[in-house]
Short mmCIF file of C-alpha atoms in Angstrom, two decimals:
data_model
loop_
_atom_site.label_atom_id
_atom_site.label_comp_id
_atom_site.label_asym_id
_atom_site.label_seq_id
_atom_site.Cartn_x
_atom_site.Cartn_y
_atom_site.Cartn_z
CA MET N 1 64.59 -33.08 -15.29
CA VAL N 2 67.65 -31.90 -17.16
CA ASP N 3 68.24 -33.28 -20.68
CA ALA N 4 71.24 -35.69 -20.88
CA CYS N 5 73.92 -33.87 -22.50
CA GLU N 6 77.92 -34.24 -22.64
CA THR N 7 80.87 -31.43 -22.51
CA MET N 8 82.70 -33.50 -25.31
CA PRO N 9 82.33 -36.47 -27.55
CA LYS N 10 82.64 -40.07 -26.03
CA ALA N 11 85.92 -40.83 -28.35
CA ASP N 12 87.20 -37.40 -26.29
CA THR N 13 86.42 -38.66 -23.13
CA ILE N 14 88.30 -42.12 -23.95
CA LYS N 15 91.21 -40.34 -25.00
CA LEU N 16 91.94 -38.49 -21.85
CA ARG N 17 90.69 -41.17 -19.18
CA ASN N 18 93.55 -43.18 -21.03
CA LYS N 19 95.90 -40.56 -20.92
CA HIS N 20 94.85 -39.22 -17.42
CA ILE N 21 93.22 -42.44 -14.95
CA GLY N 22 95.55 -45.18 -13.95
CA LYS N 23 95.18 -48.25 -15.95
CA SER N 24 94.32 -50.26 -12.70
CA CYS N 25 91.22 -47.90 -12.43
CA GLN N 26 88.47 -50.35 -13.86
CA LEU N 27 85.50 -49.66 -16.40
CA PHE N 28 82.40 -51.66 -16.44
CA TYR N 29 81.68 -52.92 -19.74
CA ARG N 30 86.10 -52.42 -20.81
CA SER N 31 85.55 -53.22 -24.42
CA ASP N 32 82.46 -50.72 -24.89
CA PRO N 33 82.16 -48.87 -22.20
CA LEU N 34 79.21 -46.83 -21.65
CA LYS N 35 79.52 -42.64 -20.59
CA ILE N 36 76.32 -42.33 -18.25
CA VAL N 37 75.42 -38.90 -18.10
CA ARG N 38 72.34 -38.56 -16.18
CA GLY N 39 70.51 -41.16 -13.49
CA GLN N 40 66.91 -40.51 -12.43
CA GLY N 41 65.32 -43.54 -9.82
CA GLN N 42 66.31 -46.49 -11.14
CA TYR N 43 67.39 -45.84 -14.99
CA MET N 44 70.64 -44.54 -15.90
CA TYR N 45 71.20 -42.36 -19.35
CA ASP N 46 74.09 -42.33 -21.58
CA GLU N 47 75.36 -39.60 -23.75
CA GLN N 48 72.55 -40.37 -26.23
CA GLY N 49 69.74 -40.64 -23.97
CA ALA N 50 69.40 -44.12 -24.21
CA ARG N 51 67.85 -45.71 -21.54
CA TYR N 52 69.19 -48.53 -18.91
CA LEU N 53 67.65 -50.13 -16.32
CA ASP N 54 70.29 -49.96 -13.46
CA CYS N 55 70.26 -53.55 -11.64
CA ILE N 56 73.96 -53.06 -10.25
CA ASN N 57 73.53 -49.77 -8.22
CA ASN N 58 73.42 -50.33 -4.38
CA VAL N 59 75.22 -47.52 -4.01
CA ALA N 60 72.43 -45.02 -5.68
CA HIS N 61 70.29 -46.77 -2.65
CA VAL N 62 67.05 -44.17 -2.72
CA GLY N 63 66.97 -43.81 -6.57
CA HIS N 64 69.44 -41.90 -8.73
CA CYS N 65 69.24 -38.25 -8.34
CA HIS N 66 66.18 -38.39 -5.31
CA PRO N 67 64.75 -35.06 -5.20
CA LYS N 68 64.50 -35.03 -1.42
CA VAL N 69 68.13 -35.95 -1.12
CA VAL N 70 69.34 -33.36 -3.77
CA GLU N 71 67.24 -30.88 -2.11
CA ALA N 72 69.34 -31.47 1.39
CA GLY N 73 72.53 -31.79 0.42
CA THR N 74 71.65 -28.44 -1.84
CA ARG N 75 70.38 -26.57 0.95
CA GLN N 76 73.09 -27.61 3.33
CA LEU N 77 75.96 -27.15 0.80
CA ALA N 78 74.83 -23.37 0.23
CA THR N 79 74.57 -22.67 3.98
CA LEU N 80 77.58 -24.33 5.50
CA SER N 81 79.99 -27.26 5.12
CA THR N 82 82.89 -27.93 7.20
CA ASN N 83 84.87 -30.25 9.38
CA ASN N 84 82.99 -31.95 12.55
CA ARG N 85 85.40 -30.24 15.19
CA PHE N 86 82.49 -27.58 15.60
CA LEU N 87 78.85 -28.08 16.81
CA HIS N 88 76.63 -29.17 14.53
CA ASP N 89 72.83 -30.50 14.44
CA GLU N 90 72.84 -32.82 11.33
CA LEU N 91 75.99 -34.71 12.89
CA VAL N 92 73.98 -35.86 16.42
CA GLN N 93 70.88 -35.89 14.30
CA CYS N 94 72.48 -38.84 11.84
CA ALA N 95 73.99 -40.24 14.89
CA GLN N 96 70.84 -40.62 17.08
CA THR N 97 69.02 -42.13 14.13
CA LEU N 98 71.74 -44.75 13.13
CA ALA N 99 71.81 -45.69 16.61
CA ALA N 100 68.11 -45.99 17.20
CA LYS N 101 68.05 -48.38 13.98
CA MET N 102 70.81 -50.63 15.88
CA PRO N 103 69.78 -53.43 18.29
CA GLY N 104 71.19 -54.01 21.65
CA ASN N 105 73.80 -51.34 23.01
CA LEU N 106 75.23 -49.91 19.56
CA SER N 107 74.89 -46.52 20.44
CA VAL N 108 78.73 -44.40 19.60
CA CYS N 109 79.41 -43.38 16.12
CA TYR N 110 82.13 -42.30 14.27
CA PHE N 111 82.09 -41.10 11.05
CA VAL N 112 84.01 -41.51 7.77
CA ASN N 113 83.80 -41.04 4.52
CA SER N 114 83.76 -44.56 2.90
CA GLY N 115 83.52 -48.32 3.30
CA SER N 116 87.20 -48.44 3.30
CA GLU N 117 87.80 -46.11 6.16
CA ALA N 118 84.91 -47.67 8.23
CA ASN N 119 86.70 -51.07 8.35
CA ASP N 120 89.75 -49.74 8.81
CA LEU N 121 88.70 -47.74 11.81
CA ALA N 122 86.75 -50.69 13.18
CA LEU N 123 89.88 -52.95 13.30
CA ARG N 124 91.86 -50.11 15.20
CA LEU N 125 88.65 -50.39 17.80
CA ALA N 126 88.85 -53.84 18.10
CA ARG N 127 92.44 -54.48 18.23
CA GLN N 128 93.01 -51.42 21.18
CA HIS N 129 90.08 -53.03 23.07
CA THR N 130 90.93 -56.35 22.94
CA GLY N 131 94.69 -55.75 22.83
CA ARG N 132 95.58 -57.98 20.23
CA HIS N 133 96.33 -57.92 16.27
CA GLU N 134 95.08 -61.02 14.69
CA VAL N 135 91.68 -61.13 12.71
CA ILE N 136 90.13 -64.01 11.00
CA THR N 137 88.17 -62.88 7.78
CA LEU N 138 86.01 -65.18 5.40
CA ASP N 139 87.27 -66.31 2.18
CA HIS N 140 86.65 -64.33 -1.19
CA ALA N 141 85.56 -61.39 1.63
CA TYR N 142 86.20 -57.77 0.73
CA HIS N 143 86.40 -55.32 3.23
CA GLY N 144 88.16 -52.40 1.43
CA HIS N 145 90.91 -50.57 -0.57
CA VAL N 146 92.90 -49.20 2.08
CA SER N 147 96.38 -51.05 3.19
CA ALA N 148 94.66 -52.36 6.15
CA VAL N 149 91.78 -53.57 4.95
CA MET N 150 93.29 -55.18 1.75
CA ASP N 151 95.09 -57.43 4.34
CA ILE N 152 91.83 -58.80 5.45
CA SER N 153 90.32 -59.14 2.05
CA PRO N 154 91.29 -62.38 0.38
CA TYR N 155 88.70 -61.53 -2.83
CA LYS N 156 92.06 -58.73 -3.47
CA PHE N 157 95.01 -60.70 -2.05
CA ASN N 158 94.37 -64.13 -3.68
CA GLN N 159 94.18 -62.19 -7.16
CA PRO N 160 97.42 -62.60 -9.21
CA GLY N 161 99.99 -59.87 -7.95
CA GLY N 162 98.14 -59.22 -4.96
CA ASP N 163 100.23 -59.31 -1.87
CA PRO N 164 100.42 -62.24 0.36
CA LYS N 165 98.25 -63.31 2.96
CA PRO N 166 99.88 -61.30 6.35
CA ASP N 167 100.77 -64.00 9.03
CA PHE N 168 98.36 -62.06 11.43
CA VAL N 169 95.32 -62.62 9.24
CA HIS N 170 93.36 -66.19 9.42
CA VAL N 171 91.50 -67.07 6.61
CA ALA N 172 88.06 -69.12 7.35
CA PRO N 173 85.93 -70.83 4.37
CA CYS N 174 83.60 -68.87 3.40
CA PRO N 175 79.94 -70.39 4.19
CA ASP N 176 78.38 -71.17 0.94
CA VAL N 177 76.42 -74.16 0.94
CA TYR N 178 75.82 -74.78 -2.86
CA ARG N 179 79.83 -74.53 -4.21
CA GLY N 180 81.91 -74.37 -0.89
CA LYS N 181 83.88 -76.80 1.24
CA TYR N 182 80.48 -78.28 2.71
CA ARG N 183 78.19 -78.24 -0.13
CA ASP N 184 74.93 -79.71 0.87
CA CYS N 185 74.30 -82.33 -1.63
CA ASP N 186 77.34 -83.85 -0.03
CA TYR N 187 75.43 -84.56 3.20
CA PRO N 188 72.19 -85.84 4.35
CA ASP N 189 69.26 -83.74 4.79
CA GLY N 190 69.16 -82.09 8.00
CA THR N 191 73.03 -81.78 8.29
CA ASP N 192 73.93 -78.48 10.22
CA LEU N 193 76.09 -76.92 7.44
CA GLY N 194 76.27 -73.74 9.64
CA GLN N 195 77.94 -75.97 12.33
CA LEU N 196 80.51 -77.68 9.95
CA TYR N 197 81.58 -73.86 8.95
CA ALA N 198 81.77 -72.41 12.49
CA ASP N 199 84.13 -75.66 13.31
CA GLU N 200 86.38 -73.81 10.81
CA VAL N 201 86.58 -70.75 12.60
CA GLN N 202 86.71 -72.64 15.83
CA ARG N 203 89.74 -74.34 14.81
CA LEU N 204 91.45 -71.06 13.62
CA LEU N 205 90.54 -69.43 16.92
CA ASP N 206 92.34 -72.69 18.92
CA ARG N 207 95.61 -72.33 16.46
CA SER N 208 95.67 -68.40 16.98
CA PRO N 209 99.32 -68.10 18.83
CA ALA N 210 98.20 -64.68 20.51
CA GLY N 211 94.62 -64.67 20.44
CA VAL N 212 92.34 -62.98 18.04
CA ALA N 213 91.39 -59.58 18.31
CA ALA N 214 88.20 -59.44 15.82
CA PHE N 215 86.23 -61.83 13.29
CA ILE N 216 85.28 -59.73 10.54
CA ALA N 217 82.27 -60.93 8.03
CA GLU N 218 80.08 -59.04 5.19
CA SER N 219 76.69 -60.10 7.12
CA LEU N 220 76.03 -61.38 3.44
CA GLN N 221 78.89 -61.77 0.86
CA SER N 222 78.43 -59.68 -2.20
CA CYS N 223 81.82 -60.13 -4.22
CA GLY N 224 82.22 -63.30 -3.03
CA GLY N 225 78.55 -64.05 -5.07
CA GLN N 226 75.78 -63.73 -3.44
CA ILE N 227 76.36 -65.67 -0.54
CA ILE N 228 73.62 -66.67 2.22
CA PRO N 229 74.90 -68.35 4.82
CA PRO N 230 73.69 -71.17 6.37
CA ALA N 231 71.17 -70.80 9.61
CA GLY N 232 72.74 -70.99 12.74
CA TYR N 233 76.47 -69.83 11.54
CA PHE N 234 76.90 -66.32 12.52
CA GLN N 235 75.20 -67.33 16.34
CA LYS N 236 78.26 -70.56 16.66
CA VAL N 237 80.71 -68.26 15.23
CA TYR N 238 80.07 -65.29 17.82
CA ASP N 239 79.87 -67.48 20.69
CA ALA N 240 83.08 -68.92 19.82
CA VAL N 241 84.85 -65.76 19.10
CA ARG N 242 83.34 -63.82 22.08
CA LYS N 243 84.33 -66.80 23.84
CA ALA N 244 87.94 -66.38 22.91
CA GLY N 245 88.05 -63.10 24.01
CA GLY N 246 87.78 -61.38 20.62
CA VAL N 247 85.32 -59.09 19.42
CA THR N 248 82.94 -59.06 16.03
CA ILE N 249 82.63 -56.97 12.96
CA ALA N 250 79.46 -57.30 10.81
CA ASP N 251 80.24 -54.91 7.49
CA GLU N 252 77.01 -53.67 6.37
CA VAL N 253 78.56 -51.46 3.82
CA GLN N 254 77.14 -53.62 1.10
CA VAL N 255 73.84 -54.85 2.28
CA GLY N 256 72.29 -52.18 4.95
CA PHE N 257 69.14 -49.61 5.20
CA GLY N 258 66.59 -52.10 5.14
CA ARG N 259 67.93 -53.68 1.12
CA ILE N 260 67.20 -57.29 2.32
CA GLY N 261 63.76 -56.52 3.14
CA THR N 262 63.32 -58.32 6.47
CA HIS N 263 65.11 -56.15 8.33
CA TYR N 264 67.31 -52.97 8.41
CA TRP N 265 70.58 -54.54 8.78
CA ALA N 266 71.57 -57.86 7.42
CA PHE N 267 72.47 -59.47 10.42
CA GLU N 268 70.00 -58.82 12.00
CA PRO N 269 67.87 -62.31 10.67
CA HIS N 270 70.74 -64.25 12.13
CA GLY N 271 69.97 -63.11 15.82
CA ILE N 272 73.74 -61.93 16.53
CA VAL N 273 74.20 -58.39 17.65
CA PRO N 274 78.13 -57.45 16.58
CA ASP N 275 80.61 -55.54 18.79
CA ILE N 276 80.99 -53.47 16.17
CA VAL N 277 78.85 -52.06 12.80
CA THR N 278 80.40 -50.28 9.27
CA VAL N 279 78.10 -48.80 6.97
CA ALA N 280 78.88 -46.95 4.13
CA LYS N 281 77.42 -46.85 0.28
CA PRO N 282 73.86 -46.55 0.73
CA MET N 283 73.73 -44.37 3.81
CA GLY N 284 75.26 -41.27 1.06
CA ASN N 285 72.92 -42.32 -2.04
CA GLY N 286 76.00 -41.72 -4.30
CA HIS N 287 77.56 -39.47 -1.48
CA PRO N 288 80.67 -40.02 -0.18
CA VAL N 289 79.53 -41.33 3.58
CA GLY N 290 79.90 -43.53 6.30
CA ALA N 291 80.32 -44.51 10.06
CA VAL N 292 81.34 -47.03 12.09
CA VAL N 293 78.61 -47.86 15.34
CA THR N 294 79.96 -49.40 18.51
CA THR N 295 79.45 -49.90 22.01
CA PRO N 296 80.25 -47.54 24.60
CA GLU N 297 82.19 -50.01 26.54
CA ILE N 298 84.60 -50.11 22.86
CA ALA N 299 84.40 -46.71 22.52
CA GLU N 300 85.95 -45.93 26.11
CA SER N 301 88.46 -48.08 25.23
CA PHE N 302 88.85 -46.52 21.84
CA ALA N 303 89.44 -42.85 24.24
CA ALA N 304 91.63 -44.60 26.70
CA THR N 305 94.51 -44.12 24.04
CA GLY N 306 94.41 -40.53 24.67
CA VAL N 307 95.22 -39.92 20.97
CA CYS N 308 92.20 -38.04 19.82
CA TYR N 309 90.17 -39.21 16.67
CA PHE N 310 89.28 -36.57 14.24
CA ASN N 311 88.14 -36.88 10.15
CA THR N 312 87.95 -33.21 8.28
CA TYR N 313 85.00 -34.87 5.72
CA GLY N 314 83.83 -37.44 7.62
CA GLY N 315 80.79 -35.89 9.44
CA ASN N 316 80.74 -32.91 8.02
CA PRO N 317 77.23 -31.18 7.73
CA VAL N 318 76.48 -31.61 3.92
CA SER N 319 77.30 -35.42 4.41
CA CYS N 320 75.20 -35.95 7.40
CA ALA N 321 72.21 -34.04 5.90
CA ILE N 322 72.21 -36.40 2.80
CA ALA N 323 72.54 -39.11 5.19
CA ASN N 324 69.70 -38.04 7.48
CA ALA N 325 67.50 -37.53 4.13
CA VAL N 326 68.56 -40.81 2.57
CA MET N 327 67.39 -42.47 5.92
CA ARG N 328 64.20 -40.44 6.29
CA VAL N 329 63.05 -41.53 2.13
CA ILE N 330 63.68 -44.78 3.35
CA ASP N 331 61.26 -44.60 5.91
CA GLU N 332 58.55 -42.35 4.41
CA GLU N 333 58.27 -44.01 1.34
CA ARG N 334 58.56 -47.80 2.88
CA LEU N 335 61.31 -48.92 0.62
CA GLN N 336 62.70 -51.50 3.26
CA GLU N 337 59.04 -53.07 2.61
CA ASN N 338 59.32 -52.83 -1.27
CA ALA N 339 62.27 -54.54 -0.94
CA LEU N 340 60.26 -56.96 0.65
CA ARG N 341 57.70 -57.35 -1.78
CA VAL N 342 59.40 -56.82 -5.02
CA GLY N 343 62.41 -59.17 -3.76
CA ARG N 344 60.15 -62.15 -2.71
CA TYR N 345 58.34 -62.04 -6.44
CA LEU N 346 61.89 -61.12 -8.44
CA LEU N 347 63.64 -64.17 -6.53
CA GLU N 348 60.30 -66.54 -6.90
CA GLN N 349 60.56 -65.80 -10.56
CA SER N 350 64.37 -66.53 -10.91
CA ARG N 351 64.30 -69.37 -9.24
CA ALA N 352 61.62 -70.72 -12.06
CA LEU N 353 64.97 -70.49 -14.61
CA ALA N 354 66.40 -73.44 -13.24
CA TYR N 355 63.28 -75.47 -14.38
CA GLU N 356 64.19 -74.19 -17.94
CA TYR N 357 67.42 -73.45 -18.39
CA GLN N 358 70.53 -76.23 -17.67
CA LEU N 359 72.84 -73.05 -17.01
CA VAL N 360 71.01 -71.75 -13.91
CA GLY N 361 72.68 -73.97 -11.13
CA ASP N 362 71.25 -71.64 -8.10
CA VAL N 363 69.51 -68.96 -7.53
CA ARG N 364 69.76 -67.56 -3.96
CA GLY N 365 68.66 -64.04 -2.28
CA THR N 366 66.92 -61.92 -0.42
CA GLY N 367 65.08 -58.42 -0.73
CA LEU N 368 66.82 -57.02 -3.27
CA PHE N 369 70.01 -58.46 -3.41
CA VAL N 370 69.69 -61.70 -5.70
CA GLY N 371 72.47 -63.82 -7.20
CA ILE N 372 72.21 -66.46 -10.26
CA GLU N 373 74.72 -68.99 -10.33
CA LEU N 374 75.85 -70.16 -13.49
CA VAL N 375 77.09 -73.80 -14.35
CA ALA N 376 78.11 -75.83 -16.98
CA ASP N 377 77.40 -79.10 -15.07
CA ARG N 378 74.64 -79.16 -12.59
CA GLN N 379 75.94 -82.80 -11.05
CA ARG N 380 79.83 -81.44 -10.74
CA ARG N 381 78.32 -77.74 -10.12
CA LEU N 382 81.07 -76.56 -12.50
CA PRO N 383 81.50 -72.77 -13.29
CA ALA N 384 80.05 -71.27 -16.43
CA THR N 385 82.18 -68.12 -15.95
CA ARG N 386 81.94 -67.26 -19.98
CA ALA N 387 78.29 -67.75 -19.95
CA ALA N 388 77.92 -65.26 -16.83
CA LYS N 389 80.16 -62.89 -18.79
CA ALA N 390 77.96 -63.51 -22.20
CA VAL N 391 74.76 -62.77 -19.76
CA VAL N 392 76.23 -59.42 -18.61
CA GLU N 393 76.97 -58.50 -22.42
CA ARG N 394 73.89 -59.07 -23.76
CA MET N 395 71.77 -57.88 -21.27
CA LYS N 396 73.62 -54.61 -21.73
CA THR N 397 74.14 -54.66 -25.55
CA VAL N 398 70.23 -55.74 -26.67
CA HIS N 399 67.99 -55.47 -23.65
CA ARG N 400 69.80 -52.20 -21.86
CA ILE N 401 69.50 -53.73 -18.71
CA LEU N 402 72.61 -53.41 -16.23
CA VAL N 403 73.83 -56.37 -14.15
CA SER N 404 77.23 -57.67 -13.18
CA SER N 405 79.00 -60.96 -12.46
CA ASP N 406 81.13 -61.73 -9.15
CA GLY N 407 82.25 -64.73 -7.05
CA PRO N 408 85.27 -66.69 -7.04
CA ASP N 409 84.70 -67.96 -10.34
CA ASP N 410 82.78 -64.81 -11.97
CA ASN N 411 80.11 -66.96 -12.21
CA VAL N 412 77.05 -65.35 -10.42
CA VAL N 413 75.17 -62.73 -12.33
CA LYS N 414 74.18 -60.07 -9.22
CA LEU N 415 71.69 -58.06 -8.68
CA LYS N 416 71.21 -55.41 -6.31
CA PRO N 417 69.74 -52.65 -7.76
CA PRO N 418 68.04 -48.85 -6.48
CA MET N 419 65.58 -49.97 -3.87
CA VAL N 420 62.81 -47.73 -5.87
CA PHE N 421 63.41 -51.19 -8.15
CA THR N 422 59.36 -52.42 -9.04
CA ALA N 423 57.60 -55.56 -9.86
CA GLU N 424 57.11 -54.52 -13.68
CA ASN N 425 61.45 -53.85 -13.46
CA ALA N 426 61.52 -57.45 -12.21
CA ASP N 427 59.63 -58.58 -15.28
CA GLU N 428 61.58 -56.57 -17.45
CA PHE N 429 65.09 -58.25 -16.01
CA LEU N 430 63.42 -61.71 -15.88
CA TYR N 431 61.96 -61.44 -20.14
CA ALA N 432 65.95 -60.23 -20.71
CA ILE N 433 67.31 -63.35 -18.87
CA ARG N 434 65.47 -65.58 -20.26
CA GLU N 435 66.20 -64.06 -23.87
CA CYS N 436 70.06 -64.29 -22.79
CA LEU N 437 69.70 -67.91 -21.70
CA THR N 438 67.32 -68.89 -24.52
CA TYR N 439 70.31 -67.51 -27.25
CA LEU N 440 73.38 -68.98 -24.90
CA GLU N 441 71.95 -72.47 -24.77
CA GLN N 442 71.19 -72.59 -28.82
CA GLN N 443 74.83 -71.74 -29.19
CA GLN N 444 75.78 -74.83 -26.76
CA LYS N 445 73.62 -76.99 -29.06
CA GLU N 446 75.03 -75.46 -32.04
CA SER N 447 78.71 -75.76 -31.07
CA SER N 448 78.18 -78.90 -29.80
CA ALA N 449 77.20 -80.36 -33.27
CA ALA N 450 79.95 -78.54 -35.16
CA ALA N 451 83.26 -79.28 -32.28
CA PRO N 452 82.21 -83.17 -30.88
CA GLU N 453 85.01 -82.70 -29.10
CA VAL N 454 86.50 -79.59 -26.31
CA ALA N 455 89.46 -78.47 -26.22
CA ASN N 456 91.51 -79.41 -22.69
CA ALA N 457 93.23 -76.02 -22.75
CA PRO N 458 92.77 -73.89 -19.35
CA VAL N 459 90.42 -70.85 -19.80
CA ARG N 460 91.16 -67.44 -19.02
CA VAL N 461 89.21 -65.34 -17.06
CA THR N 462 88.70 -62.40 -19.32
CA HIS N 463 85.72 -60.61 -17.99
CA PRO N 464 86.21 -57.39 -17.30
CA LEU N 465 84.74 -57.23 -13.89
CA ALA N 466 86.66 -60.80 -12.96
CA THR N 467 88.75 -61.49 -9.89
CA GLY N 468 91.81 -62.51 -12.74
CA GLY N 469 93.23 -65.90 -13.10
CA ILE N 470 93.32 -69.07 -15.06
CA LEU N 471 89.81 -71.43 -14.86
CA GLN N 472 91.33 -75.20 -15.32
CA PRO N 473 89.22 -77.54 -16.81
CA SER N 474 88.09 -80.66 -15.24
CA PRO N 475 88.30 -84.07 -17.91
CA ILE N 476 84.57 -83.62 -19.08
CA SER N 477 82.71 -86.75 -20.64
CA ARG N 478 80.93 -86.17 -23.99
CA GLY N 479 77.45 -84.55 -23.23
CA GLN N 480 78.72 -82.82 -20.36
CA ARG N 481 80.89 -80.35 -21.73
CA ASP N 482 81.59 -76.97 -19.63
CA THR N 483 79.44 -74.42 -21.30
CA SER N 484 82.35 -71.68 -20.79
CA THR N 485 84.46 -73.02 -23.36
CA LEU N 486 81.89 -73.36 -25.89
CA ILE N 487 80.05 -70.05 -25.31
CA LYS N 488 81.91 -67.21 -26.91
CA SER N 489 81.76 -63.25 -26.62
CA ILE N 490 79.17 -61.28 -28.05
#
């Protein structure tokens, strides 16, 4: 194990970043950024050797610097690194393993460097196969940063300063039953909320002037706030899209490779088989590699254009050797089973927070994919944006635990840690978040006593991970104050 080290003082690193790195390239903890110099397992270390529990990193899927992954990449890098237009065993073995883990007829692979590239290519495949161009996406979705997928990512184009939504993109409501268009609290028990949300997609299909090429959705929305779709939703949507002549794309970039515990892919519990699946992030454990997996029929349509597809680095021997090692480690170390076991414990204990703290409105998740939604008023489910920001900061500064917040109102504390996360790590997180929530509720009481009236000015969202914009307050009666206006930055 190497010692934590740095080649220059942190202040000099910050100066060089400010000078040479674009201002739009965001940092975690912008006001007091971390300088991370080493990672091991579920931990990261700063330049002074301080250890942080990593609850953010769904990229270091099998743990930071896993020795088997490092060895595989090092060995292949010392042997050969070239493009994929030569025969190589690592490439075909990686494709074979991916196809074997997919259901149905998903058996043809294209290798890329990132999730953005994967989703871009998936759109090309869908459009070529259907001869159409229009796409249905979900509100708050994020599918990448290249131009084609920015067009289908409301998480990006709805930001202040974002480009307007193209006419060929249709946005369906996010199937969020807690604070979405159709909330569970607004309907009798037993109401099929999945059908209500699926009907919204059907209406877009019916109104499409030229027909829809594809419906694309993250199997579980992450940037959208750790959303778990209602039962039956995806089945109904997939049936409707296919009946209308479109194809279905499952974006597994953030949630694939066993993270949900019960299955290897997050679309599987929904009883569906997509036409195209995109994977990336966890596939390389931090190394840039991704893939698109589709059916022979769609692959044949793509080949029929006569335009050859190649990707200089996608599928190179080093990337494939690393991806193969990652998938072997998941199986050998039973990390999917670990995600199921530890995730159930974490989710069960996190749900208990709602009985202790009024700030906790909803806790949802599966496996090592958990969201804790903070609200200012449970009855109206008002977002507690500043409270989430305060939790993120205090978890870092006081407890040395790294979490993030997200969702359309940036009020969902997210956990998606490396898959080697343990029950002891879960206990450490739970102890820390209880302390943070206790601290914040005490602040709320003190603020309420000192300031009986709450200012009615808009609250600007300033969290370094926030999507931006202004949160407009609703009229709140005394005793039902929005804690987001009361809790100051820590």
